[in-house]
Amino acid sequence: MEKVFNLVFCMEHQYHYYFYIMVGGVNKHTLLPVSINLRVCICSCLQINHLVIGHNGIMSTPAVSCVIRKRKAVGGIILTASHNPGGPNGDFGIKYNISSGGPAPEGITNKIFEISKSLQEYHICPDLKVDLSKIGKQTFEVDTFKPFTVEIVDSVDDYAEMLRGIFDFAALKELLSGANHINVRLDAMHGVVGPYVKKIVCEELGSPANSAVNCIPQEDFGGHHPDPNLTYAADLVKTMKGGEYDFGAAFDGDGDRNMVLGKHGFFVNPSDSVAVIAANIKSIPYFQKTGVKGLARSMPTSGALDNVAKTLQMDLYETPTGWKFFGNLMDAGKLSLCGEESFGTGSDHIREKDGLWAVLAWLSILATRKQSVEEIMKDHWQKFGRNFFTRYDYEEVDSDAANKMMKDLEAAMFDPSFKGKKFSSGDKTYEVAIADNFAYTDPVDGSVSKNQGLRIIFSDGSRVIFRLSGTGSAGATIRLYIDSYEKDVQKIYQDPQAILAPLVDIALKLSQLHERTGRSGPTVIT
């Protein structure tokens, strides 16, 4: 079971050098030697002497990005129970964020890796003790870094202040606690976003205390997997189907991803979610002030955002999966709003995806339009058409088998005869127009990222995409994405799984995924 407690360290000198560390599965006293190791190994040349830690070691990933930017830090080290396999139990990941508050680009991480191979020694301070429950500054004598100050800060304050400058809190408070308020259900899934939901949504915006559940962060997430999707957030889905609540949302372990549901469990696909926010972006005061510079989505995400960009004449960027690609566009002033099909949505207010921001964006749209989630979504499909989309995840697949399947599939796709080939399932026939392994040239710095996913694009625009991820706690994860656009208003309300069944059948037969992996079906369907 993954563990995640987001613990933020900020090391500062006169030039404000900060390093933020989010740590899982440790207590407040055993952690500090780890922080000093990092300081000496990585940061000694910076003469850092100020360490800032979130109260009780809790801080969400979006809040980390917010604080890095507010304090003008040069970067941050994040230790988190991410899906990257590391540590003794495969539940520990290390991330580095740069001064913009976003994930470090490959050029920087590659340099860090090269330097790590030549390290000869490191020093620790095993006797350093800090009370993480006490807000304020504590000073220590640590070798050449004298004095060495450790500052415990409220984990929510800076982030909440930022959100007040983005949204109309008065309108949101009326929506959540006014005379004609809606009923909401927010599930923090025992991740770090719980205190943020309680303090911002309940205490400040007036939503009843019982509208937020599972808000106490726990190392084992209450024995559940904190992934905001229909499978792992099943309790929320069941509650929403009861009809008592008008709006529901779930968050992941570190607070950067979200799932949105409407009354009776109406599911908003993440690809549709970012498209709806884009189409209603002027409902958010922040964008009324800044304007909209551009939109972006990751390559596997459906083309729903493309339809909005085309209709509203906005620039649209298609990037590989990974928030760092969005960050580069934002830093260059090219991008305002972006999203990924993996339940990640965000904007240029920070350089990470932001689960609570996305939920407040949706609530802002509800407050402006005075409609339900389902009504807003259906109106959107009528105006822009609908991209039917699904993702099949095959988790913990044998790595050798997964790699061999992908290699053989790519070889078949790159055969000259593959383009123009027709595939049929039931009464549907699709002709291959494009077959490639997606590559991306960054329009900002010209860097090229290759091998980002196998794409089969058919002549009608439908897409079948295969990606192999090594970011599971065991083995590999094969992800199959299906995307097909429909404009016919007589068909846009149909079940996505029924509409996409022929394409799913073609993809599974073409790849021989089940036969090659020994699986009879996916672990998760989105």
Coordinates of C-alpha atoms in Angstrom, one line a residue:
M1 CA 0.0 0.0 0.0
E2 CA 1.3 3.4 -0.9
K3 CA 1.9 5.9 1.8
V4 CA 1.9 9.7 1.4
F5 CA 2.4 12.5 3.8
N6 CA 3.5 15.6 2.0
L7 CA 6.2 17.2 4.1
V8 CA 7.6 20.5 2.8
F9 CA 11.1 21.7 3.5
C10 CA 12.3 25.1 2.4
M11 CA 16.0 25.9 2.7
E12 CA 16.9 29.5 2.4
H13 CA 19.9 31.9 2.3
Q14 CA 19.9 35.5 1.3
Y15 CA 19.0 34.6 -2.2
H16 CA 16.0 32.5 -1.0
Y17 CA 17.1 29.0 -2.0
Y18 CA 14.3 26.6 -1.1
F19 CA 13.9 22.8 -1.2
Y20 CA 10.5 21.3 -0.6
I21 CA 10.3 17.7 0.6
M22 CA 7.1 15.7 0.7
V23 CA 7.7 12.5 2.7
G24 CA 5.7 9.5 3.4
G25 CA 5.7 6.9 6.1
V26 CA 8.0 8.5 8.6
N27 CA 7.6 10.2 12.0
K28 CA 8.6 13.7 12.7
H29 CA 11.8 12.9 14.5
T30 CA 13.3 10.2 12.2
L31 CA 12.9 12.4 9.1
L32 CA 15.2 15.3 9.8
P33 CA 18.5 13.4 9.2
V34 CA 17.2 12.7 5.7
S35 CA 16.8 16.4 5.1
I36 CA 20.3 17.2 6.2
N37 CA 21.7 14.5 3.9
L38 CA 20.0 16.2 1.0
R39 CA 21.2 19.6 2.1
V40 CA 24.9 18.5 2.2
C41 CA 24.9 16.4 -0.9
I42 CA 23.0 18.7 -3.2
C43 CA 23.0 22.1 -1.7
S44 CA 26.1 22.9 0.2
C45 CA 27.5 25.1 -2.5
L46 CA 24.4 27.4 -2.0
Q47 CA 25.1 27.9 1.7
I48 CA 21.4 27.2 2.5
N49 CA 20.5 27.9 6.1
H50 CA 16.7 28.1 6.3
L51 CA 14.4 25.2 6.2
V52 CA 10.6 25.6 6.0
I53 CA 8.3 22.7 6.8
G54 CA 4.5 22.4 6.5
H55 CA 2.6 22.1 9.8
N56 CA 2.6 18.5 11.0
G57 CA 4.4 17.6 7.8
I58 CA 1.3 18.0 5.6
M59 CA 1.3 19.9 2.3
S60 CA -0.4 19.2 -1.1
T61 CA 1.6 19.2 -4.3
P62 CA -0.3 22.2 -5.6
A63 CA 0.5 24.1 -2.4
V64 CA 4.2 23.2 -2.8
S65 CA 4.2 24.8 -6.2
C66 CA 2.3 27.8 -4.8
V67 CA 4.8 28.4 -2.0
I68 CA 7.9 27.9 -4.2
R69 CA 6.6 30.6 -6.5
K70 CA 5.5 32.9 -3.7
R71 CA 8.8 32.7 -1.9
K72 CA 10.8 33.0 -5.2
A73 CA 12.6 29.7 -4.5
V74 CA 15.2 28.3 -6.8
G75 CA 13.5 24.9 -6.6
G76 CA 12.3 22.1 -4.4
I77 CA 12.9 18.4 -3.6
I78 CA 9.7 16.4 -3.2
L79 CA 9.7 13.0 -1.5
T80 CA 6.3 11.5 -2.0
A81 CA 4.6 8.1 -2.2
S82 CA 4.1 8.6 -5.9
H83 CA 3.5 5.8 -8.4
N84 CA 7.2 5.7 -9.2
P85 CA 8.6 2.5 -7.8
G86 CA 11.4 3.3 -5.3
G87 CA 12.4 2.7 -1.7
P88 CA 12.3 -0.6 0.1
N89 CA 8.7 -1.3 -0.6
G90 CA 8.3 0.4 -4.0
D91 CA 6.1 3.2 -2.6
F92 CA 8.6 6.1 -2.5
G93 CA 9.4 8.6 -5.2
I94 CA 11.7 11.6 -5.4
K95 CA 10.8 14.6 -7.5
Y96 CA 12.6 17.9 -8.2
N97 CA 10.7 21.1 -8.9
I98 CA 12.4 24.1 -10.4
S99 CA 11.9 27.8 -9.5
S100 CA 8.7 28.1 -11.5
G101 CA 7.2 25.6 -9.1
G102 CA 6.9 22.9 -11.7
P103 CA 8.6 19.5 -12.4
A104 CA 12.2 19.7 -13.6
P105 CA 12.7 19.2 -17.3
E106 CA 14.7 16.2 -18.5
G107 CA 17.8 18.4 -19.1
I108 CA 18.0 19.1 -15.4
T109 CA 17.1 15.7 -14.1
N110 CA 19.7 14.1 -16.5
K111 CA 22.4 16.4 -15.1
I112 CA 21.4 15.5 -11.5
F113 CA 21.7 11.9 -12.3
E114 CA 25.1 12.3 -13.8
I115 CA 26.3 14.3 -10.8
S116 CA 24.9 11.6 -8.4
K117 CA 27.3 9.0 -10.0
S118 CA 30.3 11.0 -8.8
L119 CA 29.3 11.7 -5.2
Q120 CA 32.0 10.6 -2.8
E121 CA 30.5 11.4 0.6
Y122 CA 27.6 12.9 2.5
H123 CA 27.1 14.2 6.1
I124 CA 24.2 13.7 8.5
C125 CA 23.0 15.4 11.7
P126 CA 21.3 12.4 13.5
D127 CA 20.7 14.4 16.7
L128 CA 18.7 17.3 15.1
K129 CA 15.1 17.2 16.6
V130 CA 12.3 19.4 15.4
D131 CA 8.7 19.6 16.6
L132 CA 6.6 19.7 13.5
S133 CA 3.5 20.4 15.4
K134 CA 4.7 23.8 16.6
I135 CA 4.3 26.7 14.1
G136 CA 7.2 29.2 14.2
K137 CA 10.9 29.3 13.9
Q138 CA 13.5 27.1 15.6
T139 CA 17.2 27.8 15.3
F140 CA 20.1 25.3 15.4
E141 CA 23.9 25.3 15.2
V142 CA 24.8 23.1 12.2
D143 CA 28.4 23.1 11.2
T144 CA 29.1 25.9 8.7
F145 CA 25.4 26.7 8.4
K146 CA 25.1 28.9 11.5
P147 CA 22.5 29.6 12.5
F148 CA 20.3 27.0 10.8
T149 CA 16.7 28.0 11.0
V150 CA 13.8 25.6 10.8
E151 CA 10.4 27.3 10.2
I152 CA 7.1 25.5 10.6
V153 CA 4.4 27.1 8.6
D154 CA 0.6 26.7 8.1
S155 CA 0.3 24.4 5.1
V156 CA -3.0 25.9 3.9
D157 CA -2.6 29.7 4.3
D158 CA -0.6 30.6 1.2
Y159 CA -2.6 28.3 -1.0
A160 CA -5.9 29.7 0.2
E161 CA -4.7 33.2 -0.3
M162 CA -3.8 32.4 -3.9
L163 CA -7.3 30.9 -4.5
R164 CA -9.0 34.0 -3.2
G165 CA -7.3 35.9 -5.9
I166 CA -8.4 33.5 -8.6
F167 CA -12.1 32.8 -7.8
D168 CA -15.1 34.9 -6.7
F169 CA -15.3 33.5 -3.1
A170 CA -18.5 35.5 -2.5
A171 CA -20.3 33.8 -5.4
L172 CA -19.0 30.4 -4.3
K173 CA -20.1 31.0 -0.7
E174 CA -23.6 31.8 -2.0
L175 CA -23.6 28.7 -4.1
L176 CA -22.5 26.5 -1.2
S177 CA -24.3 28.1 1.8
G178 CA -26.8 30.6 0.5
A179 CA -30.6 30.4 0.5
N180 CA -30.6 28.3 -2.6
H181 CA -27.4 26.4 -2.0
I182 CA -26.5 23.1 -3.7
N183 CA -25.4 20.0 -1.7
V184 CA -21.9 18.8 -2.4
R185 CA -19.9 15.7 -1.4
L186 CA -16.1 16.0 -1.4
D187 CA -14.0 12.9 -0.7
A188 CA -10.4 13.6 0.2
M189 CA -9.7 9.8 0.3
H190 CA -7.5 10.2 3.4
G191 CA -4.9 12.1 1.4
V192 CA -3.2 15.4 2.1
V193 CA -6.0 17.5 0.6
G194 CA -8.3 16.9 3.5
P195 CA -7.2 19.9 5.6
Y196 CA -7.5 22.2 2.5
V197 CA -11.1 21.0 1.8
K198 CA -12.1 21.5 5.4
K199 CA -10.5 25.0 5.8
I200 CA -11.4 26.4 2.4
V201 CA -14.6 24.8 1.3
C202 CA -16.2 24.1 4.7
E203 CA -14.9 26.8 7.0
E204 CA -14.5 29.7 4.6
L205 CA -17.1 29.0 1.9
G206 CA -19.6 27.7 4.3
S207 CA -20.3 24.2 3.0
P208 CA -21.6 22.0 5.9
A209 CA -18.8 20.1 7.7
N210 CA -20.3 16.7 6.8
S211 CA -20.1 17.6 3.1
A212 CA -16.4 16.7 3.2
V213 CA -15.4 13.1 4.1
N214 CA -12.2 11.2 4.7
C215 CA -10.4 14.4 5.4
I216 CA -7.9 13.1 8.0
P217 CA -4.6 12.2 6.2
Q218 CA -3.6 8.6 6.9
E219 CA -0.4 6.8 5.9
D220 CA -2.3 3.9 4.4
F221 CA -5.2 6.1 3.1
G222 CA -7.6 4.2 5.3
G223 CA -6.7 1.0 3.6
H224 CA -7.8 2.2 0.2
H225 CA -6.1 3.3 -3.0
P226 CA -6.3 7.1 -3.3
D227 CA -6.9 7.2 -7.0
P228 CA -9.9 9.4 -8.0
N229 CA -11.6 7.2 -10.6
L230 CA -14.8 5.2 -10.8
T231 CA -13.1 2.1 -9.5
Y232 CA -11.2 3.3 -6.4
A233 CA -13.6 6.1 -5.5
A234 CA -16.5 3.6 -5.5
D235 CA -17.9 4.9 -2.2
L236 CA -18.3 8.4 -3.5
V237 CA -19.9 7.0 -6.7
K238 CA -22.4 5.0 -4.7
T239 CA -23.3 8.0 -2.5
M240 CA -23.8 10.3 -5.5
K241 CA -26.1 7.8 -7.2
G242 CA -28.4 8.2 -4.2
G243 CA -29.4 11.6 -5.5
E244 CA -28.9 13.5 -2.3
Y245 CA -26.0 15.6 -3.6
D246 CA -25.8 17.9 -6.6
F247 CA -22.0 17.9 -7.0
G248 CA -19.3 15.4 -6.0
A249 CA -15.6 15.2 -6.3
A250 CA -12.7 13.0 -5.2
F251 CA -9.0 13.8 -4.8
D252 CA -5.9 11.7 -5.0
G253 CA -3.2 11.2 -2.3
D254 CA -1.2 14.4 -2.9
G255 CA -4.1 16.6 -4.0
D256 CA -3.2 17.3 -7.6
R257 CA -5.8 15.2 -9.3
N258 CA -9.6 15.1 -9.1
M259 CA -12.8 13.4 -10.4
V260 CA -16.0 15.3 -10.9
L261 CA -19.5 13.8 -10.6
G262 CA -23.0 15.2 -11.0
K263 CA -26.2 14.3 -9.3
H264 CA -27.1 10.6 -9.5
G265 CA -23.5 9.8 -10.2
F266 CA -23.2 11.5 -13.6
F267 CA -19.6 11.0 -14.5
V268 CA -17.5 13.8 -16.1
N269 CA -14.7 12.3 -18.1
P270 CA -11.4 14.2 -17.3
S271 CA -11.0 15.0 -21.0
D272 CA -14.5 16.6 -21.0
S273 CA -13.8 18.3 -17.7
V274 CA -10.9 20.5 -19.1
A275 CA -12.9 21.2 -22.2
V276 CA -15.9 22.5 -20.2
I277 CA -13.7 24.7 -18.1
A278 CA -12.2 26.1 -21.3
A279 CA -15.6 26.8 -22.8
N280 CA -16.7 28.6 -19.7
I281 CA -13.3 30.1 -18.7
K282 CA -14.7 33.6 -18.3
S283 CA -16.7 32.3 -15.3
I284 CA -13.4 32.5 -13.4
P285 CA -12.3 36.1 -12.5
Y286 CA -8.6 35.2 -12.9
F287 CA -9.0 34.7 -16.6
Q288 CA -11.1 37.8 -17.0
K289 CA -8.0 39.7 -15.8
T290 CA -5.2 37.7 -17.6
G291 CA -7.0 36.7 -20.8
V292 CA -6.5 33.2 -22.3
K293 CA -3.1 32.6 -23.9
G294 CA -3.7 29.1 -25.1
L295 CA -4.9 25.6 -24.3
A296 CA -3.1 22.3 -24.1
R297 CA -3.7 18.6 -23.5
S298 CA -1.6 15.5 -23.3
M299 CA -1.5 13.4 -26.4
P300 CA -3.6 10.5 -25.0
T301 CA -6.3 12.9 -23.8
S302 CA -9.4 13.1 -26.0
G303 CA -9.8 15.8 -28.6
A304 CA -12.6 17.5 -26.7
L305 CA -10.4 20.4 -25.9
D306 CA -9.4 20.7 -29.6
N307 CA -13.1 21.3 -30.5
V308 CA -13.3 24.2 -28.0
A309 CA -10.0 25.7 -29.2
K310 CA -11.1 25.6 -32.8
T311 CA -14.6 27.1 -32.2
L312 CA -13.3 29.9 -29.9
Q313 CA -10.1 30.4 -32.0
M314 CA -7.6 29.6 -29.3
D315 CA -4.2 28.2 -29.7
L316 CA -4.0 24.4 -28.9
Y317 CA -0.9 22.4 -28.0
E318 CA -0.7 18.6 -27.9
T319 CA 2.1 17.4 -25.6
P320 CA 3.5 14.2 -24.2
T321 CA 2.2 13.0 -20.9
G322 CA 3.9 15.0 -18.1
W323 CA 3.1 18.3 -16.5
K324 CA 6.6 19.6 -17.2
F325 CA 5.7 20.0 -20.9
F326 CA 2.8 22.3 -19.9
G327 CA 5.0 24.2 -17.5
N328 CA 7.4 25.1 -20.3
L329 CA 4.6 26.6 -22.4
M330 CA 3.2 28.5 -19.4
D331 CA 6.6 30.0 -18.6
A332 CA 6.8 31.2 -22.2
G333 CA 3.4 32.9 -21.9
K334 CA 1.8 30.5 -24.4
L335 CA -0.6 28.6 -22.1
S336 CA -3.4 29.3 -19.6
L337 CA -5.3 26.1 -19.2
C338 CA -4.4 22.4 -19.6
G339 CA -5.4 18.9 -18.7
E340 CA -4.7 15.2 -18.9
E341 CA -7.0 12.3 -19.2
S342 CA -5.5 10.9 -15.9
F343 CA -7.8 13.2 -13.9
G344 CA -5.3 16.1 -13.9
T345 CA -6.4 19.7 -14.7
G346 CA -4.7 23.0 -14.0
S347 CA -3.8 26.5 -15.2
D348 CA -0.9 28.9 -15.1
H349 CA -1.6 30.0 -11.5
I350 CA 1.0 27.4 -10.5
R351 CA 3.1 24.8 -12.4
E352 CA 1.4 21.6 -11.1
K353 CA -2.0 20.2 -11.8
D354 CA -4.4 21.2 -9.0
G355 CA -7.3 19.1 -7.8
L356 CA -9.1 21.7 -5.6
W357 CA -8.6 24.4 -8.1
A358 CA -10.4 22.3 -10.7
V359 CA -13.3 21.6 -8.3
L360 CA -13.6 25.4 -7.6
A361 CA -13.5 26.0 -11.3
W362 CA -16.5 23.7 -11.8
L363 CA -18.3 25.2 -8.9
S364 CA -17.7 28.7 -10.4
I365 CA -19.3 27.5 -13.7
L366 CA -22.3 26.1 -11.7
A367 CA -22.6 29.4 -9.9
T368 CA -22.6 31.4 -13.2
R369 CA -24.8 29.2 -15.3
K370 CA -27.3 28.1 -12.7
Q371 CA -27.4 24.6 -14.2
S372 CA -26.6 21.1 -13.0
V373 CA -23.4 19.3 -13.9
E374 CA -25.3 17.0 -16.3
E375 CA -27.1 19.9 -18.0
I376 CA -23.8 21.8 -18.5
M377 CA -22.2 18.7 -19.9
K378 CA -25.0 17.9 -22.3
D379 CA -25.2 21.5 -23.6
H380 CA -21.5 21.3 -24.2
W381 CA -21.8 18.2 -26.4
Q382 CA -24.7 19.7 -28.3
K383 CA -22.5 22.8 -29.1
F384 CA -19.1 21.2 -29.7
G385 CA -19.9 17.5 -30.4
R386 CA -18.7 14.7 -28.2
N387 CA -15.4 12.8 -28.1
F388 CA -16.3 9.4 -26.8
F389 CA -13.3 8.3 -24.7
T390 CA -12.2 5.4 -22.6
R391 CA -9.0 4.2 -21.0
Y392 CA -8.1 0.5 -20.2
D393 CA -5.4 0.0 -17.6
Y394 CA -3.7 -3.3 -17.3
E395 CA -1.7 -3.0 -14.0
E396 CA 1.2 -5.1 -12.8
V397 CA 1.7 -6.9 -16.1
D398 CA 4.9 -8.9 -16.5
S399 CA 7.4 -6.3 -17.7
D400 CA 9.1 -8.6 -20.3
A401 CA 5.8 -9.6 -21.8
A402 CA 4.6 -6.0 -21.9
N403 CA 7.7 -4.8 -23.6
K404 CA 7.6 -7.6 -26.1
M405 CA 4.0 -6.9 -27.0
M406 CA 4.8 -3.2 -27.5
K407 CA 7.8 -3.9 -29.6
D408 CA 6.0 -6.3 -31.9
L409 CA 3.0 -4.0 -32.2
E410 CA 5.3 -1.1 -33.2
A411 CA 7.0 -3.3 -35.8
A412 CA 3.7 -4.2 -37.3
M413 CA 2.6 -0.5 -37.4
F414 CA 5.8 0.6 -39.1
D415 CA 5.4 -1.9 -41.9
P416 CA 4.7 0.2 -45.1
S417 CA 1.6 -1.9 -45.8
F418 CA 0.0 -0.9 -42.5
K419 CA -1.1 2.6 -43.6
G420 CA -4.3 2.3 -45.5
K421 CA -5.1 -1.1 -44.0
K422 CA -8.8 -1.6 -43.0
F423 CA -10.0 -3.2 -39.8
S424 CA -13.5 -4.3 -39.1
S425 CA -15.6 -5.2 -36.0
G426 CA -19.3 -5.7 -36.2
D427 CA -20.7 -3.3 -38.7
K428 CA -17.9 -0.8 -38.3
T429 CA -14.8 -0.5 -40.6
Y430 CA -11.9 1.8 -40.0
E431 CA -9.0 2.6 -42.3
V432 CA -5.6 3.5 -41.0
A433 CA -4.5 7.1 -41.9
I434 CA -1.5 7.5 -39.5
A435 CA 0.5 5.1 -37.5
D436 CA 3.5 6.3 -35.4
N437 CA 5.2 6.6 -32.1
F438 CA 4.4 10.0 -30.9
A439 CA 7.2 12.5 -30.8
Y440 CA 7.1 16.1 -29.6
T441 CA 9.2 19.1 -30.5
D442 CA 8.9 21.8 -27.8
P443 CA 7.9 25.1 -29.4
V444 CA 9.7 27.0 -26.7
D445 CA 13.2 25.4 -26.5
G446 CA 13.2 23.0 -29.5
S447 CA 13.8 20.0 -27.4
V448 CA 12.5 16.7 -28.8
S449 CA 10.8 14.0 -26.8
K450 CA 10.5 10.7 -28.7
N451 CA 8.7 7.4 -28.1
Q452 CA 5.8 8.9 -26.2
G453 CA 3.1 6.4 -27.2
L454 CA 2.0 4.2 -30.2
R455 CA -0.8 6.0 -32.1
I456 CA -3.1 4.6 -34.7
I457 CA -5.3 7.3 -36.2
F458 CA -8.0 6.3 -38.6
S459 CA -9.4 8.2 -41.5
D460 CA -12.5 9.4 -39.5
G461 CA -10.2 10.8 -36.8
S462 CA -10.8 8.0 -34.3
R463 CA -7.6 7.1 -32.4
V464 CA -6.2 4.0 -30.7
I465 CA -3.2 4.6 -28.4
F466 CA -1.0 2.3 -26.5
R467 CA 1.4 3.4 -23.8
L468 CA 3.6 1.4 -21.5
S469 CA 4.2 2.8 -18.0
G470 CA 6.8 1.6 -15.6
T471 CA 5.3 3.7 -12.8
G472 CA 3.6 0.9 -10.9
S473 CA 4.6 -0.7 -7.7
A474 CA 5.2 -4.0 -9.4
G475 CA 5.7 -4.9 -13.1
A476 CA 4.4 -2.6 -15.8
T477 CA 1.2 -1.0 -16.7
I478 CA -0.2 -1.1 -20.2
R479 CA -2.6 1.7 -21.0
L480 CA -5.0 1.5 -24.0
Y481 CA -6.8 4.7 -25.0
I482 CA -9.7 5.0 -27.4
D483 CA -11.0 8.3 -28.7
S484 CA -13.8 8.8 -31.3
Y485 CA -15.6 12.0 -32.2
E486 CA -19.4 12.2 -32.8
K487 CA -21.3 15.3 -33.9
D488 CA -24.7 13.7 -34.5
V489 CA -27.0 14.9 -31.7
Q490 CA -29.0 11.7 -32.0
K491 CA -25.9 9.7 -30.9
I492 CA -24.0 11.9 -28.4
Y493 CA -25.9 10.7 -25.3
Q494 CA -25.1 7.0 -25.9
D495 CA -23.0 4.8 -23.6
P496 CA -19.2 5.4 -24.4
Q497 CA -18.4 1.7 -23.9
A498 CA -21.1 0.7 -26.4
I499 CA -20.0 3.3 -29.0
L500 CA -16.3 2.4 -28.6
A501 CA -16.7 -1.4 -28.4
P502 CA -15.7 -2.0 -32.1
L503 CA -12.5 0.1 -31.7
V504 CA -11.6 -1.7 -28.4
D505 CA -12.1 -5.0 -30.2
I506 CA -9.9 -4.0 -33.0
A507 CA -7.2 -2.7 -30.6
L508 CA -7.1 -5.9 -28.5
K509 CA -7.0 -8.2 -31.6
L510 CA -4.3 -6.1 -33.3
S511 CA -2.1 -6.0 -30.2
Q512 CA -3.0 -9.5 -28.9
L513 CA -2.9 -7.8 -25.5
H514 CA -4.8 -10.5 -23.6
E515 CA -3.0 -13.4 -25.2
R516 CA 0.4 -11.8 -24.7
T517 CA -0.1 -10.8 -21.1
G518 CA -2.3 -13.6 -19.8
R519 CA -5.0 -11.1 -18.9
S520 CA -8.7 -11.5 -19.5
G521 CA -9.6 -7.9 -19.0
P522 CA -8.3 -4.6 -17.7
T523 CA -7.7 -3.7 -14.0
V524 CA -9.4 -0.3 -14.3
I525 CA -11.7 1.1 -17.0
T526 CA -12.2 4.9 -17.2

